[in-house]
PDB file of C-alpha atoms and ligand atoms in Angstrom:
ATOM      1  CA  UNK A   1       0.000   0.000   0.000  1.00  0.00           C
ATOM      2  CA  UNK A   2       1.662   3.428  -0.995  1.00  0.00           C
ATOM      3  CA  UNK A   3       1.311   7.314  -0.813  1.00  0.00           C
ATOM      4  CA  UNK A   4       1.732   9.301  -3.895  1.00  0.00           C
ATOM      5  CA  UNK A   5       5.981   9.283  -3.934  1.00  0.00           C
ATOM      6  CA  UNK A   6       5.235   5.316  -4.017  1.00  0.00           C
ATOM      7  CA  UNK A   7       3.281   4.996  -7.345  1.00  0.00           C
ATOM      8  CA  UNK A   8       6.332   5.905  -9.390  1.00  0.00           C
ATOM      9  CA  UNK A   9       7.542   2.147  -8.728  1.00  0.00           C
ATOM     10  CA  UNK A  10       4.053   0.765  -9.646  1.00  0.00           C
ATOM     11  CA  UNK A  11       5.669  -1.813 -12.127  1.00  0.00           C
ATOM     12  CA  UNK A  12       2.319  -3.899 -13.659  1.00  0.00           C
ATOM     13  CA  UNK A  13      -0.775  -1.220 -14.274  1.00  0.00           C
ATOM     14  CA  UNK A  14      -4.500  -1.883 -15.164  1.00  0.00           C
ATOM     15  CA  UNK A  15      -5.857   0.967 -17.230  1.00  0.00           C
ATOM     16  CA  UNK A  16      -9.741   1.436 -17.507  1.00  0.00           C
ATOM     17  CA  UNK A  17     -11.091   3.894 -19.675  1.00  0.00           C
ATOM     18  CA  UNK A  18     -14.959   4.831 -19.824  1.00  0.00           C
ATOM     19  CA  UNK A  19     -17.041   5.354 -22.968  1.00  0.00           C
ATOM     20  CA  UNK A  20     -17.100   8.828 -21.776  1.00  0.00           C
ATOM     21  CA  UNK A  21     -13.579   9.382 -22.391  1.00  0.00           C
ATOM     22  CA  UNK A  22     -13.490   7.690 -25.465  1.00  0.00           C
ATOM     23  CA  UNK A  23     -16.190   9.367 -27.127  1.00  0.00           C
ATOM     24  CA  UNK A  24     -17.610  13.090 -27.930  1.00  0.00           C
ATOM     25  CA  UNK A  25     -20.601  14.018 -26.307  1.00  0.00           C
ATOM     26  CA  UNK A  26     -22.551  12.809 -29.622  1.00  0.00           C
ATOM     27  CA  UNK A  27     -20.898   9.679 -29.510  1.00  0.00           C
ATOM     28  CA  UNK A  28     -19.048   9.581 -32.115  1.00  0.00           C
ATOM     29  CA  UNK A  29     -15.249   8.270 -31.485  1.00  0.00           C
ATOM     30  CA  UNK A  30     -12.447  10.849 -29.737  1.00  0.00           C
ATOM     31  CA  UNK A  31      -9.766  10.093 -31.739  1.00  0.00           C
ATOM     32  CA  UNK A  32      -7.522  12.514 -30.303  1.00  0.00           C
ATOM     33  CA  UNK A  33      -7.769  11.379 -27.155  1.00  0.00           C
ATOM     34  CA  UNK A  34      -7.586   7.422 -27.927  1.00  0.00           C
ATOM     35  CA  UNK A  35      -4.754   8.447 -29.806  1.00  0.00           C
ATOM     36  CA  UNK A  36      -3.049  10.402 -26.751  1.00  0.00           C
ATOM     37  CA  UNK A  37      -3.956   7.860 -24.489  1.00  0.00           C
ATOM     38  CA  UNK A  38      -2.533   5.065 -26.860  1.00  0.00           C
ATOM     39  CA  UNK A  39       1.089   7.459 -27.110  1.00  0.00           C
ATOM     40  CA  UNK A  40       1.217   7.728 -22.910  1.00  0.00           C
ATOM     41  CA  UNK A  41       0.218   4.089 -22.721  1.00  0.00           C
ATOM     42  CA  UNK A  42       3.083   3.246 -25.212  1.00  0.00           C
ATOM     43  CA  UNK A  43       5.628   5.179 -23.371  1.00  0.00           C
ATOM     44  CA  UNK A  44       4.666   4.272 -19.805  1.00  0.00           C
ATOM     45  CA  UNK A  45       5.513   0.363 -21.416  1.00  0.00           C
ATOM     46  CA  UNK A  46       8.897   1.834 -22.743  1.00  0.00           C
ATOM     47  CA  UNK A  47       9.869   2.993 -19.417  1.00  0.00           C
ATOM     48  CA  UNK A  48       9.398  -1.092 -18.616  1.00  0.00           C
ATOM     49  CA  UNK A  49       5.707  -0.928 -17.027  1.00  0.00           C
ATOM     50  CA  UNK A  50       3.599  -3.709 -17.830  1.00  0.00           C
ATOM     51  CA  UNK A  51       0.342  -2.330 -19.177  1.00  0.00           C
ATOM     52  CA  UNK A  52      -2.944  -3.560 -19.294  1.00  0.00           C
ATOM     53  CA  UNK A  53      -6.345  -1.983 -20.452  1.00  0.00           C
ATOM     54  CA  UNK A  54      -9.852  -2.440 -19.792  1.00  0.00           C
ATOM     55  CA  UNK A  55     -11.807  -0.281 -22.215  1.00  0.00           C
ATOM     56  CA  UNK A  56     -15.143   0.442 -22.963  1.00  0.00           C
ATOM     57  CA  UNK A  57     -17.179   1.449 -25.903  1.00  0.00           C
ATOM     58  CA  UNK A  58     -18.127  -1.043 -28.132  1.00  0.00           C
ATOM     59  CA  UNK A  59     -21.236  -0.636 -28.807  1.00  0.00           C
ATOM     60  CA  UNK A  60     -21.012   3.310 -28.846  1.00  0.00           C
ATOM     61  CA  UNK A  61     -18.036   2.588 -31.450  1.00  0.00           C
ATOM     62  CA  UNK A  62     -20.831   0.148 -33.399  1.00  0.00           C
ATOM     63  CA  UNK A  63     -23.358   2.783 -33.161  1.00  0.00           C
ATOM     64  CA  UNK A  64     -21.392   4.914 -35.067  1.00  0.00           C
ATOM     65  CA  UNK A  65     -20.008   2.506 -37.749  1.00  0.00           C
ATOM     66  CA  UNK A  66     -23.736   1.494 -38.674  1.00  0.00           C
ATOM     67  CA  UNK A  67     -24.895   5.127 -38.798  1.00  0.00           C
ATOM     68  CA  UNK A  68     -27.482   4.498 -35.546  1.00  0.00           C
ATOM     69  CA  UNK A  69     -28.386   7.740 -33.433  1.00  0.00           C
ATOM     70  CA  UNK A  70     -30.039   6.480 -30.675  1.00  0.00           C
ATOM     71  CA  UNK A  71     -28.774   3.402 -28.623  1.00  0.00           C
ATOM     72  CA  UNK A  72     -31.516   0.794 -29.138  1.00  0.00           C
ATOM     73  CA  UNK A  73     -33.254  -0.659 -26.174  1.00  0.00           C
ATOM     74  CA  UNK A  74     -33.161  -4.158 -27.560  1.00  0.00           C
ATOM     75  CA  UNK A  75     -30.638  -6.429 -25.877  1.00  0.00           C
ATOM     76  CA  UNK A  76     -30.177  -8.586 -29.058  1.00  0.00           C
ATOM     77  CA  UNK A  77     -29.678  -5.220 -30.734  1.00  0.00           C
ATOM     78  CA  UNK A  78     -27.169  -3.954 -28.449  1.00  0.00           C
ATOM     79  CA  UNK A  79     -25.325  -7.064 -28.337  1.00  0.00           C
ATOM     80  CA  UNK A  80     -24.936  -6.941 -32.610  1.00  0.00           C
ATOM     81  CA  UNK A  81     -23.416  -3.655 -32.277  1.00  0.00           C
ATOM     82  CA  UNK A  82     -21.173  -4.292 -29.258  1.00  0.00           C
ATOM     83  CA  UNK A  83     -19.976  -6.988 -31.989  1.00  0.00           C
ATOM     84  CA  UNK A  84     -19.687  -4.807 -34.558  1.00  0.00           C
ATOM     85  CA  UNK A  85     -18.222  -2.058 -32.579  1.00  0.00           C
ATOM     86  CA  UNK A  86     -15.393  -4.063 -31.121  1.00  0.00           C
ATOM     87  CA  UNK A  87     -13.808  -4.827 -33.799  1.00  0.00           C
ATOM     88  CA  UNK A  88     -13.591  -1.664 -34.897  1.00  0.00           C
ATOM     89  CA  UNK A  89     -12.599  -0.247 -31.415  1.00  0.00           C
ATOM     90  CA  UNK A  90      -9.849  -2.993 -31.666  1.00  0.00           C
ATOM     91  CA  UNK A  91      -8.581  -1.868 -35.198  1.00  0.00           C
ATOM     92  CA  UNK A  92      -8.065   1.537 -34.002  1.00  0.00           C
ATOM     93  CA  UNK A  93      -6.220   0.471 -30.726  1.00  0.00           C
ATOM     94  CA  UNK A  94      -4.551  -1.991 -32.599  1.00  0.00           C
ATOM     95  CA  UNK A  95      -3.270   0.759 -35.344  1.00  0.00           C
ATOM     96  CA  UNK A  96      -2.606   3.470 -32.524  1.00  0.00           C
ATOM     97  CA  UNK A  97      -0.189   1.148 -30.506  1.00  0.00           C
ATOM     98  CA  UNK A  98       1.428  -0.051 -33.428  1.00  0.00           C
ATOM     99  CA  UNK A  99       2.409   3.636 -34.327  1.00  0.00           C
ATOM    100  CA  UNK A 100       3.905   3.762 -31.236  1.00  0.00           C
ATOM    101  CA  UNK A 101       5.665   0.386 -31.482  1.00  0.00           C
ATOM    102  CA  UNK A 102       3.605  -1.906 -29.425  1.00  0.00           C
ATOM    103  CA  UNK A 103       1.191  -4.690 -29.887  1.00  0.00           C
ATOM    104  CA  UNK A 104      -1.800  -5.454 -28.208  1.00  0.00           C
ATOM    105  CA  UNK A 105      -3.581  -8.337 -27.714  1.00  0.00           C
ATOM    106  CA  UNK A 106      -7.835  -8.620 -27.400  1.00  0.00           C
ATOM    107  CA  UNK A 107      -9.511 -10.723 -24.182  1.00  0.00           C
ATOM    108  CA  UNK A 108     -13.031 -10.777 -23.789  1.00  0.00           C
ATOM    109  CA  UNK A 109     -14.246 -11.889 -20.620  1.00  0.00           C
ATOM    110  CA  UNK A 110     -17.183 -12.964 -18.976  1.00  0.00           C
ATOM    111  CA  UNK A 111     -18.601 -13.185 -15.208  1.00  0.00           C
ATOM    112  CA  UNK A 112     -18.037 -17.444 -15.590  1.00  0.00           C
ATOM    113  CA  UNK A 113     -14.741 -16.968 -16.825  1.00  0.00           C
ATOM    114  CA  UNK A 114     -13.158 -15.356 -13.601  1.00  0.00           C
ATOM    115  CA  UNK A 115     -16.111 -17.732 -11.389  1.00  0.00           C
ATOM    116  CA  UNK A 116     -14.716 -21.143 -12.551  1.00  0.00           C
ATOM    117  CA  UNK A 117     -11.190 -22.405 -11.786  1.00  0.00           C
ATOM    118  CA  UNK A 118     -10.141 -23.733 -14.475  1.00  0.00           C
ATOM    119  CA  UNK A 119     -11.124 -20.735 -16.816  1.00  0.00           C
ATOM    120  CA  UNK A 120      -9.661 -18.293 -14.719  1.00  0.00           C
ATOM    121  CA  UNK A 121      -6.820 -20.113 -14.302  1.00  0.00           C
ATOM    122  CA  UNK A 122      -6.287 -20.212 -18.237  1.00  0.00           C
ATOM    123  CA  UNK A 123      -6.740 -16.969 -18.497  1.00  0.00           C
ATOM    124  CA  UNK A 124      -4.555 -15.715 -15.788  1.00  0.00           C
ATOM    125  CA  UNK A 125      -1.885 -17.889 -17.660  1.00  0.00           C
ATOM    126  CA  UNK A 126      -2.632 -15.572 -20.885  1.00  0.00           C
ATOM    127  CA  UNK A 127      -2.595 -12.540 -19.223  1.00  0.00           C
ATOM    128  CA  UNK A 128       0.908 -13.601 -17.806  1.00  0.00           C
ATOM    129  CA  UNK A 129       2.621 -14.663 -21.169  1.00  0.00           C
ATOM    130  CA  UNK A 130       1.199 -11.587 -22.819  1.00  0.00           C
ATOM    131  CA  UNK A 131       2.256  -9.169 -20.453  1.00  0.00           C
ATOM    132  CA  UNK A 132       6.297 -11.302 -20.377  1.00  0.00           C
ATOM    133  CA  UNK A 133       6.351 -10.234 -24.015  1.00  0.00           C
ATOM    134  CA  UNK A 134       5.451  -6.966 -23.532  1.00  0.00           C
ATOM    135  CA  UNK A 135       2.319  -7.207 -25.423  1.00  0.00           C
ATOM    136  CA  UNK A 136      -0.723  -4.769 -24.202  1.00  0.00           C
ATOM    137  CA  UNK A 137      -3.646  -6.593 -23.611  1.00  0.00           C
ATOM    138  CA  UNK A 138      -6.782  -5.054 -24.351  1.00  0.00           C
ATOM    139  CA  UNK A 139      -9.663  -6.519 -21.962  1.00  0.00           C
ATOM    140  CA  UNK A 140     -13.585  -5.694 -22.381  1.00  0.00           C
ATOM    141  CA  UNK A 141     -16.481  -7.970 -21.563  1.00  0.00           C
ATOM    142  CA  UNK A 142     -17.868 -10.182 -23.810  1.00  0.00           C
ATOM    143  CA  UNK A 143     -20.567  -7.618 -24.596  1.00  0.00           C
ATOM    144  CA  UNK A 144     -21.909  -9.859 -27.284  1.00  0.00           C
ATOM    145  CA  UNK A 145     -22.795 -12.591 -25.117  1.00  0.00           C
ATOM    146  CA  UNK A 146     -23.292 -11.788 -21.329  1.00  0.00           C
ATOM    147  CA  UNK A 147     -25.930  -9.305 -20.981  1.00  0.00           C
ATOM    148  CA  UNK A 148     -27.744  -8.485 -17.485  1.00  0.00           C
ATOM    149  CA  UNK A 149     -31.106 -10.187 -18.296  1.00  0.00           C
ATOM    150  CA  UNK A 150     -28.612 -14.159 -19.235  1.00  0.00           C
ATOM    151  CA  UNK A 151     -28.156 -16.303 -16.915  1.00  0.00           C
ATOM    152  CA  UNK A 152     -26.476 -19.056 -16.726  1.00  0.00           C
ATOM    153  CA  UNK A 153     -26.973 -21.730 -14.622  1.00  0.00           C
ATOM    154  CA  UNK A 154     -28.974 -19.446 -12.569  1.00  0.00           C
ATOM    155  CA  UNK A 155     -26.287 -16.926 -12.234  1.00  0.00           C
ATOM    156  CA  UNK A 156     -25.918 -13.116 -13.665  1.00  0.00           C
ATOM    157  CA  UNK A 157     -23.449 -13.498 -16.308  1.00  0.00           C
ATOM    158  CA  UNK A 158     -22.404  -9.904 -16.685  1.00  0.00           C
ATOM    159  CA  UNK A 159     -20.006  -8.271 -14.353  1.00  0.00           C
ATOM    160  CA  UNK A 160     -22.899  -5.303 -14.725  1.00  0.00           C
ATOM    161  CA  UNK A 161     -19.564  -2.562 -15.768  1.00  0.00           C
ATOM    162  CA  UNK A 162     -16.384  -2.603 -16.522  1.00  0.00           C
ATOM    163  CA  UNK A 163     -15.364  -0.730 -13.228  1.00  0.00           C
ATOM    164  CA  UNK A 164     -16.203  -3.878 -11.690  1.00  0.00           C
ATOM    165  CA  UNK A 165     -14.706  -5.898 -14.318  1.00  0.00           C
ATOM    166  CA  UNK A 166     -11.154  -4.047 -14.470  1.00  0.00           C
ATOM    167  CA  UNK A 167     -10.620  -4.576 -10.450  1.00  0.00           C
ATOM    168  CA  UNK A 168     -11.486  -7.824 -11.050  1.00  0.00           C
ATOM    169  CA  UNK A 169      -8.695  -8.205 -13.748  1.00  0.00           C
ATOM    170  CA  UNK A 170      -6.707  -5.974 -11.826  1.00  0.00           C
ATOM    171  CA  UNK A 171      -6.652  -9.328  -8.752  1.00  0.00           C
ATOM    172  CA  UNK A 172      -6.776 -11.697 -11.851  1.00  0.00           C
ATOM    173  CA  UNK A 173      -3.228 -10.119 -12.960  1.00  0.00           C
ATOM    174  CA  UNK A 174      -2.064  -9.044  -9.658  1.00  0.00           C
ATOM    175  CA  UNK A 175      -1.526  -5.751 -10.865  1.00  0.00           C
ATOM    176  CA  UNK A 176       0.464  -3.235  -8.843  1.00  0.00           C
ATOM    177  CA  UNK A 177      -1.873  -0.267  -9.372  1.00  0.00           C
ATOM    178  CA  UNK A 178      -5.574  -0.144 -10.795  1.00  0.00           C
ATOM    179  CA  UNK A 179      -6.374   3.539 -12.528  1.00  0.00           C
ATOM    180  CA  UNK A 180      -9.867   4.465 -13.624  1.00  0.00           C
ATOM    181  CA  UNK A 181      -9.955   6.998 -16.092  1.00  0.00           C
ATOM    182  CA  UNK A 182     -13.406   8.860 -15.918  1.00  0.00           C
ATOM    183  CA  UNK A 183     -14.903  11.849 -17.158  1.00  0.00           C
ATOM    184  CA  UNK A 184     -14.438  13.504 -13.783  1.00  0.00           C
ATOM    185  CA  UNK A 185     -11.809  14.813 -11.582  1.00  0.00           C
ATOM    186  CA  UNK A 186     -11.984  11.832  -8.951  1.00  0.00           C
ATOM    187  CA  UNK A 187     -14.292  11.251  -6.075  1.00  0.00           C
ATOM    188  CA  UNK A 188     -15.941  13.880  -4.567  1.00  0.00           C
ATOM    189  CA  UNK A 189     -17.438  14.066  -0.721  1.00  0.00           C
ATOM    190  CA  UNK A 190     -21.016  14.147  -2.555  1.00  0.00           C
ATOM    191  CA  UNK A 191     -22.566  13.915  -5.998  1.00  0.00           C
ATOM    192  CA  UNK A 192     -21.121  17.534  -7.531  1.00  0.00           C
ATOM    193  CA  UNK A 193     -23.953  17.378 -10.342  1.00  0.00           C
ATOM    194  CA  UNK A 194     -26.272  17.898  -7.332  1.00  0.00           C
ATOM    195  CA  UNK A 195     -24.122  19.558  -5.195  1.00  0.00           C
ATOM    196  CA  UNK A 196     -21.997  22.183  -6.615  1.00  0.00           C
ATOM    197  CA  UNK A 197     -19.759  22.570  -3.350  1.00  0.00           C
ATOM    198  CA  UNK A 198     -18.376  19.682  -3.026  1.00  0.00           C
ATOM    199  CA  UNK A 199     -14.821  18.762  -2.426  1.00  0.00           C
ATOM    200  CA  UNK A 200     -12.737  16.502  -4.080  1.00  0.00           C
ATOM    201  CA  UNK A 201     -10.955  13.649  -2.300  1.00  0.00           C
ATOM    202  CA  UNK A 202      -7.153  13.315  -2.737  1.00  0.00           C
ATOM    203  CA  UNK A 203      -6.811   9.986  -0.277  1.00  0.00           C
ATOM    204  CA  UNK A 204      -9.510   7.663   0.467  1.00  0.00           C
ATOM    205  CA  UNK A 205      -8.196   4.941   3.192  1.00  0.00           C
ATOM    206  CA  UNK A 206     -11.480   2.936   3.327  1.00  0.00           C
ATOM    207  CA  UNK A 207     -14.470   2.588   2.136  1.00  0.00           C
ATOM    208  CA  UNK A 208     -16.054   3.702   4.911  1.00  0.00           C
ATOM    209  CA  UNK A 209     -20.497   4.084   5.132  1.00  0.00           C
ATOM    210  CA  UNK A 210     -19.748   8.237   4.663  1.00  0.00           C
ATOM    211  CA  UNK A 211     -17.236   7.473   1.102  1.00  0.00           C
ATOM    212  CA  UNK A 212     -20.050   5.113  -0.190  1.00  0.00           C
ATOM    213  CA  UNK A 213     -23.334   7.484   0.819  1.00  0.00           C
ATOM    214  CA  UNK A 214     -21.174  10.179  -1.465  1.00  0.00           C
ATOM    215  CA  UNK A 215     -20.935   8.039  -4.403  1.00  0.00           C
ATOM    216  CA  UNK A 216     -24.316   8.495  -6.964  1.00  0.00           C
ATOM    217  CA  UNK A 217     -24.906   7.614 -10.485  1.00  0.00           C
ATOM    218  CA  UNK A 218     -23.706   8.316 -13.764  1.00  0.00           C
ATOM    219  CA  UNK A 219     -23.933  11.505 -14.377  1.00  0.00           C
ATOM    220  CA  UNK A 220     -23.952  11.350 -18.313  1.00  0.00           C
ATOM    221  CA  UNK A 221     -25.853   9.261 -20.913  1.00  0.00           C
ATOM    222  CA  UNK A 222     -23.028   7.638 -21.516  1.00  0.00           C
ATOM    223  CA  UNK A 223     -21.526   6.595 -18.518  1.00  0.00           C
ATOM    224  CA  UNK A 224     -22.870   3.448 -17.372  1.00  0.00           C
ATOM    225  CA  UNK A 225     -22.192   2.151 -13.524  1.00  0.00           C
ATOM    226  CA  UNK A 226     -21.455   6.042 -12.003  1.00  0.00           C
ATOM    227  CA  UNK A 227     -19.151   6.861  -9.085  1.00  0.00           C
ATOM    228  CA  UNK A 228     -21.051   3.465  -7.296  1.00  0.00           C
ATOM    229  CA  UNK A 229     -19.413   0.874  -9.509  1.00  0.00           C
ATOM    230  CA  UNK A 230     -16.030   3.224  -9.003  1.00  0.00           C
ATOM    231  CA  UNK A 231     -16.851   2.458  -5.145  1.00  0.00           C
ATOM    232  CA  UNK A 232     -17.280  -0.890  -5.574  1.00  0.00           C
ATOM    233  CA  UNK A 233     -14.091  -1.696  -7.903  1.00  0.00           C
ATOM    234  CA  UNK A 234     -11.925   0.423  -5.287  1.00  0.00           C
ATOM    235  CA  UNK A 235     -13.831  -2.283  -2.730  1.00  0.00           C
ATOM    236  CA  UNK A 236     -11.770  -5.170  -4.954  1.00  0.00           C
ATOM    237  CA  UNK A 237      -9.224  -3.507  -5.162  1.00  0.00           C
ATOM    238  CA  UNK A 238      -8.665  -2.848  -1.396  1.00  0.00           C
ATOM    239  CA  UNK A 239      -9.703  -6.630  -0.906  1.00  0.00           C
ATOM    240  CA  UNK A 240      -6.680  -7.662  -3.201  1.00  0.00           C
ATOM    241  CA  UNK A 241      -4.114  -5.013  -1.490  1.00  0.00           C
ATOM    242  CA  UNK A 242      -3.817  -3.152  -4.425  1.00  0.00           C
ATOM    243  CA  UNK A 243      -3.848   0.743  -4.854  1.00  0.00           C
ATOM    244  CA  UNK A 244      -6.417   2.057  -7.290  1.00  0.00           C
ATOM    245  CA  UNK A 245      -6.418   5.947  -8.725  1.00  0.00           C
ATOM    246  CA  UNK A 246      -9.416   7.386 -10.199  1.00  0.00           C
ATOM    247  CA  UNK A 247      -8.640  10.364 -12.449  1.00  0.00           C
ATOM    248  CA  UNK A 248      -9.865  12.343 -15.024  1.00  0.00           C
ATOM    249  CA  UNK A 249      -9.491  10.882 -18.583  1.00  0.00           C
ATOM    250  CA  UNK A 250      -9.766  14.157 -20.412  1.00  0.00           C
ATOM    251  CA  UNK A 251      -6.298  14.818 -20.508  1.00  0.00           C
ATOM    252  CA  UNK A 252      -4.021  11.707 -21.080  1.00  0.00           C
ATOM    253  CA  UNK A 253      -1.095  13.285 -20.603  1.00  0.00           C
ATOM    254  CA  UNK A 254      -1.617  13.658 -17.309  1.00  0.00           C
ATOM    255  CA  UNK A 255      -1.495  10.192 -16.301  1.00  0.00           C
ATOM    256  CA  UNK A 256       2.421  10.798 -16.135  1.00  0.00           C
ATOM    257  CA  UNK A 257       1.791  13.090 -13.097  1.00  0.00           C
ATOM    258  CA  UNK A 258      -0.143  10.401 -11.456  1.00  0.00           C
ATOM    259  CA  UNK A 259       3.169   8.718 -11.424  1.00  0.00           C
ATOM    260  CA  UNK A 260       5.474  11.706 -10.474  1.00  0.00           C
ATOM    261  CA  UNK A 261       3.479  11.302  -7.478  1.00  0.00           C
ATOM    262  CA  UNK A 262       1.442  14.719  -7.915  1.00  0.00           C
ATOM    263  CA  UNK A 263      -2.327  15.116  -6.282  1.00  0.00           C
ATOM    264  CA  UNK A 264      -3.954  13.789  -9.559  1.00  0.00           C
ATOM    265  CA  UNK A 265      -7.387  12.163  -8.719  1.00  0.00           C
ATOM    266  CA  UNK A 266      -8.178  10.561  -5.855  1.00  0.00           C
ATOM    267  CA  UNK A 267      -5.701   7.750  -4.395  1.00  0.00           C
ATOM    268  CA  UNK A 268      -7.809   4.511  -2.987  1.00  0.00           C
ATOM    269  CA  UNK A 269      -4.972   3.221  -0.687  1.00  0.00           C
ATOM    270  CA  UNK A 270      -4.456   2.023   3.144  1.00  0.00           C
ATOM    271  CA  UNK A 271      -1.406   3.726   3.502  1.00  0.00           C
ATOM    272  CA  UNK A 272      -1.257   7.234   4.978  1.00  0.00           C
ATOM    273  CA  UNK A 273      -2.029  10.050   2.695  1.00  0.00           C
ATOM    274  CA  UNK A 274       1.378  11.979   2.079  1.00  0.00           C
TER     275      UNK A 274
HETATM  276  P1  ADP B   1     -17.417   6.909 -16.795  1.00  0.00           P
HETATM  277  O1  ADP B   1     -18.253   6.568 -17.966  1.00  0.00           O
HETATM  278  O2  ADP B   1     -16.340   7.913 -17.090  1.00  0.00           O
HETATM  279  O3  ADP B   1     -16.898   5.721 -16.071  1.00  0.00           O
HETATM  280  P2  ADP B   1     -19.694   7.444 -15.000  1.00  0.00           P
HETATM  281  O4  ADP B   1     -20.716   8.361 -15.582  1.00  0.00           O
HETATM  282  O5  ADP B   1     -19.987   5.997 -14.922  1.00  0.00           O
HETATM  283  O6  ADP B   1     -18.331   7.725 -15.762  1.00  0.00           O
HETATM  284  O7  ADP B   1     -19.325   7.933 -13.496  1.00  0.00           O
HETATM  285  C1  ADP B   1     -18.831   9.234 -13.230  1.00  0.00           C
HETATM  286  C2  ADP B   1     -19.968  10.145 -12.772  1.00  0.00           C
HETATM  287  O8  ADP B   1     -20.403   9.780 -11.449  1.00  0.00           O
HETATM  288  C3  ADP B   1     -19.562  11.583 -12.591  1.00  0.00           C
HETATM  289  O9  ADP B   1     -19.558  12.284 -13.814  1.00  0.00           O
HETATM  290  C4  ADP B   1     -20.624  12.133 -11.625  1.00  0.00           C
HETATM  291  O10 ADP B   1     -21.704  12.690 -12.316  1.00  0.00           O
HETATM  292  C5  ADP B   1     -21.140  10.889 -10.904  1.00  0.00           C
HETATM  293  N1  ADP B   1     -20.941  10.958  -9.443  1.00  0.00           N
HETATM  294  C6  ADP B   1     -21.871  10.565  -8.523  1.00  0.00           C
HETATM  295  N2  ADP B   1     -21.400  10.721  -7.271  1.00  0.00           N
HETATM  296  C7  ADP B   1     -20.148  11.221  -7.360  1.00  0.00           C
HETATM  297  C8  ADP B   1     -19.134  11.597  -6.406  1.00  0.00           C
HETATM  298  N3  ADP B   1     -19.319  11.505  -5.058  1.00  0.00           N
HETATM  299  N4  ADP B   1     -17.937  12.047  -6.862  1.00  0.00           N
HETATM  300  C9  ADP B   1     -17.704  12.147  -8.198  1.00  0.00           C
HETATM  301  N5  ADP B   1     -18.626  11.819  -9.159  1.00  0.00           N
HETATM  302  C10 ADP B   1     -19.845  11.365  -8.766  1.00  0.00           C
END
């Protein structure tokens, strides 16, 4: 568990960006920012971190390729484009990274993956060899086939966000450091679309009653599990000892200061805030 000067040594990092950050407000792809985020990503694996990233999107991505306005209410509809969308989404990545001299590598996962054993096991194993050859890989859920209203065997098959779902793969990996990327500056003591004085948290130690009474819903139409499903990945995280940030995405570049050790975001650890 660190304070800030500690993250610079953070060697193995899970990434999770939000369809917020990846997206303009109409929907539409950011490719400015992917393509930032892509160049820091690239450079934080030159200076030898291991880099992982959880990203959302696909179906906002598949929205777009197929010329569709409004997201459709349908599941089966939803799930078509989350197909569609992900390969796209993947292209790009795939095209950024390579730019900046790095391959990634796609995992889609689902809620009975990480449940089961054996499954997790195997994919644990991938994660590993990917990461030892200093390949990126690129983790969403399997949008396409786990959906809220499946279950399976009587079981929820979705991991309902991918907040959840990165802490999760943050454990899965044993990752070093989890960072959410969101379309805000971290968490705040209350909602601030309801409450415009409220003050942003630099160092959360637990997740005590008060941090998760402050945490609300999304506050866009994009954003999916709000500053709740932040709560309850930083609840993994602190579960599997292992420091989470949750920053603003906006600006990629300044993901760097989060490991110069600067009062970026808020910092989800048990150590003392210094
Ligand atoms: P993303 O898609 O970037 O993951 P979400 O919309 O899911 O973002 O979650 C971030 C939103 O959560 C914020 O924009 C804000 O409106 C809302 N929110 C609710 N409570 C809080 C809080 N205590 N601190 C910060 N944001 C909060």
């Amino acid at each position: 568990m660190a304070g800030r000067g500690e993250l610079r040594h953070k060697r193995r990092v899970v990434f999770k960006v939000g369809t917020s950050t990846l997206t303009h407000p109409n929907g539409s792809i950011n490719l400015s920012r992917v393509d930032r985020l892509a160049m820091v990503l690239s450079d934080l694996a030159n200076m030898g971190k291991e880099i992982v990233l959880v990203t959302s999107g696909a179906i906002g991505v598949g929205m777009g390729k197929l010329k569709i306005a409004e997201r459709p209410s349908a599941t089966a509809e939803r799930q078509a484009l989350a197909a569609v969308g992900q390969c796209e989404l993947m292209q790009l990545y795939s095209k950024l990274f390579s730019e900046y001299g790095h391959v990634v590598a796609q995992i889609l996962l689902t809620r009975d993956v990480v449940n089961s054993e054996r499954p997790r096991a195997n994919a644990a194993n991938t994660f590993e060899t990917l990461l030892k050859k200093g390949i990126v890989p690129i983790v969403n859920e399997n949008d396409s086939v786990s959906t809220e209203e499946l279950e399976i065997a009587g079981r929820n098959s979705s991991f309902g966000d991918n907040d959840t779902l990165s802490a999760i793969v943050a454990a899965l990996v044993k990752a070093d450091l989890l960072v959410i990327l969101s379309d805000i500056d971290g968490l705040y003591d209350a909602n601030p679309s309801e409450n415009p004085g409220a003050r942003l948290l630099s160092h959360v130690a637990d997740i005590t009653p008060d941090i998760a009474m402050a945490a609300g819903g999304s506050g866009s139409a994009l954003g999916t599990g709000g500053m709740a499903a932040k709560i309850q990945a930083a609840r993994i995280a602190f579960d599997s000892g292992i420091d989470m940030v949750l920053a603003n995405g906006e600006n990629p570049g300044a993901i760097y200061d989060i490991f110069d050790g600067l009062a970026v975001g808020t910092l989800f650890s048990r150590g003392p805030a210094r």
